XYZ file of C-alpha atoms in Angstrom:
199
model
C -14.932 11.261 37.453
C -18.290 10.320 35.958
C -20.426 12.441 33.677
C -24.187 12.432 33.874
C -27.334 14.365 34.551
C -29.593 13.085 31.758
C -31.096 9.799 30.679
C -28.921 9.536 27.576
C -25.174 10.009 27.490
C -22.876 9.674 24.514
C -19.636 7.837 23.802
C -17.422 8.482 20.780
C -14.709 5.889 20.250
C -11.720 7.647 18.714
C -8.616 5.615 19.442
C -8.188 3.788 16.137
C -4.641 3.862 14.788
C -5.663 4.212 11.134
C -2.575 2.374 9.904
C -3.847 2.060 6.320
C -4.799 5.744 6.374
C -1.386 6.898 7.551
C -2.627 8.647 10.693
C -5.106 8.105 13.535
C -8.704 7.804 12.369
C -9.830 10.638 14.648
C -7.593 13.036 12.693
C -8.819 12.096 9.217
C -10.510 15.077 7.560
C -13.738 14.593 5.617
C -15.238 17.679 3.986
C -13.411 20.053 6.278
C -14.075 18.305 9.597
C -12.185 15.528 11.325
C -13.930 12.216 11.872
C -13.962 12.774 15.629
C -15.574 16.208 15.212
C -18.233 14.720 12.940
C -18.984 11.972 15.476
C -19.318 14.442 18.357
C -21.630 16.603 16.231
C -23.735 13.537 15.383
C -24.273 12.590 19.043
C -24.429 16.065 20.597
C -28.125 16.840 19.810
C -29.199 13.679 21.627
C -26.884 13.621 24.635
C -26.225 15.607 27.756
C -22.952 14.117 28.951
C -20.653 13.182 26.093
C -17.236 11.535 26.332
C -14.628 10.834 23.675
C -12.512 7.761 24.399
C -9.091 7.912 22.774
C -5.377 7.442 23.518
C -2.718 9.887 24.701
C -0.815 9.646 21.401
C -3.859 10.687 19.328
C -3.962 14.441 18.820
C -7.560 15.630 19.087
C -9.019 18.991 18.101
C -10.994 21.075 20.578
C -14.269 19.222 21.136
C -17.637 19.856 22.773
C -17.103 16.770 24.929
C -14.993 15.404 27.751
C -12.019 13.277 26.744
C -10.748 10.189 28.520
C -8.112 7.633 27.593
C -8.460 3.886 27.254
C -8.047 2.201 30.602
C -5.363 -0.475 31.036
C -6.276 -3.685 29.302
C -6.400 -5.184 25.850
C -5.993 -2.961 22.810
C -9.545 -3.555 21.629
C -12.778 -1.618 21.037
C -14.503 -3.676 23.758
C -12.098 -2.240 26.332
C -12.578 1.283 24.963
C -16.345 0.844 25.173
C -16.050 -0.256 28.802
C -13.930 2.845 29.470
C -16.630 5.104 28.068
C -19.483 3.343 29.861
C -17.633 3.676 33.171
C -17.051 7.391 32.563
C -20.774 8.144 32.310
C -23.469 8.204 34.967
C -26.529 8.084 32.724
C -29.216 5.457 32.289
C -28.337 4.777 28.656
C -25.390 5.446 26.380
C -25.506 6.244 22.685
C -22.297 4.867 21.159
C -20.612 5.810 17.894
C -17.197 4.912 16.513
C -15.638 7.908 14.787
C -14.917 5.855 11.662
C -18.656 5.678 10.860
C -19.082 9.216 9.491
C -22.311 8.638 7.561
C -24.221 7.083 10.465
C -26.253 10.143 11.478
C -29.598 8.846 10.145
C -29.353 5.576 12.058
C -28.022 7.359 15.171
C -31.132 9.547 15.071
C -33.275 6.394 14.994
C -31.296 4.783 17.820
C -31.807 7.877 19.964
C -35.578 7.297 19.760
C -35.292 3.744 21.115
C -36.846 3.003 24.524
C -34.762 3.670 27.616
C -33.269 0.631 29.310
C -33.263 -1.715 26.321
C -30.285 -2.337 24.036
C -30.685 -1.332 20.393
C -27.934 -1.863 17.830
C -27.614 -0.833 14.200
C -27.766 -3.713 11.735
C -27.133 -3.641 8.010
C -30.459 -4.544 6.451
C -28.746 -6.165 3.460
C -26.007 -8.268 5.074
C -27.761 -8.588 8.472
C -24.448 -7.744 10.133
C -24.551 -5.992 13.481
C -22.526 -2.832 14.127
C -21.989 -2.863 17.916
C -20.242 0.524 17.814
C -23.342 2.273 16.505
C -25.801 1.501 19.265
C -27.817 2.507 22.293
C -27.028 0.504 25.412
C -28.440 0.404 28.942
C -25.251 1.664 30.525
C -24.957 -0.486 33.653
C -25.989 -3.741 31.971
C -23.640 -3.104 29.051
C -20.744 -2.217 31.354
C -21.289 -5.370 33.390
C -21.374 -7.448 30.203
C -18.161 -5.817 28.949
C -16.464 -6.490 32.273
C -17.482 -10.155 32.245
C -16.273 -10.635 28.688
C -12.965 -8.884 29.279
C -12.375 -10.856 32.483
C -12.853 -14.077 30.511
C -10.274 -12.991 27.947
C -12.836 -12.103 25.284
C -12.126 -8.998 23.208
C -14.542 -9.424 20.291
C -17.706 -7.311 20.127
C -20.139 -9.940 18.847
C -20.374 -11.699 22.237
C -21.613 -8.388 23.669
C -24.522 -8.551 21.230
C -25.199 -12.117 22.298
C -25.095 -11.110 25.980
C -27.474 -8.164 25.661
C -29.934 -9.486 23.066
C -30.568 -6.082 21.483
C -33.321 -4.911 19.183
C -32.054 -4.393 15.643
C -32.314 -0.920 14.160
C -32.025 -1.380 10.423
C -29.555 0.729 8.484
C -28.327 0.911 4.928
C -24.871 -0.284 3.960
C -23.908 3.330 3.213
C -25.030 4.510 6.656
C -22.757 1.915 8.281
C -19.801 2.327 5.922
C -16.623 2.603 7.942
C -13.369 4.305 7.032
C -10.415 1.937 7.154
C -8.544 2.880 3.981
C -8.184 5.734 1.474
C -10.651 3.955 -0.831
C -13.196 3.762 2.000
C -12.729 7.465 2.669
C -13.349 8.299 -0.990
C -16.522 6.187 -1.088
C -17.917 7.650 2.136
C -17.075 11.185 1.034
C -18.977 10.630 -2.225
C -21.977 9.226 -0.341
C -22.100 12.124 2.120
C -21.883 14.676 -0.673
C -24.737 12.948 -2.528
C -26.850 12.748 0.626
C -26.407 16.449 1.404
C -26.676 18.187 4.811
C -29.962 16.550 5.748
C -28.721 13.047 4.998
C -25.624 12.974 7.124
C-alpha cells in the first residue's frame, strides 16, 4: 500500500532501540509527549500522507499517521528510510528521525524548499549533515537508497553524496539528538527555554 495525494509526504523514523535510554526511543517521554508523537506533530502541518517507520517490538501510541515496519534488510536507518520512501506516493518526502525533538524550526524551513530538489539540515557550526532531517525528491532518493543497499552500504553519508542536496542551516540545539539520559536532559532544557513557538 502506498500513501499519497499531495506533493509533500512525511516520514518519521521511529525504530531506534534506545539501549542507553533503557527503552525504545519512540517511547521516551519529553514534557508529556513521546518522541514519536512530537515528531508526527512536527511534520503533520506540512504533509498530507504521513508514515511512521518502526519495528513490531516497539510499542507506539495512537498516532495521526500510518505505521509500517522496517522491510527485510540491514538493521540500519538507510533501510528504514527506504521503507518509508517506498510507502509514499508523493513527489517529495519530508523526513524526521524521532530522536530529533527540537528540530521543528529547521523542519519548517525544509518544508519551504523547492519541490524536486534535495535539501538536508546541516549544523552551521560543525558543518555536519543530518540526513534524517531532510526533504528528498522521493523517487530519486528511493533509487539512491536501493543502489546503496544493494552494494552493501548502510551509512547515510553516501546518500548525501549521491543526491547533492542544498544545505539548510540549523543550530546545534535544533539538531540535538537523544541517545542518552544526559542528551534527554539537555534537549528538555533547550525546549523549555525556547517555549512553544521555538519547538
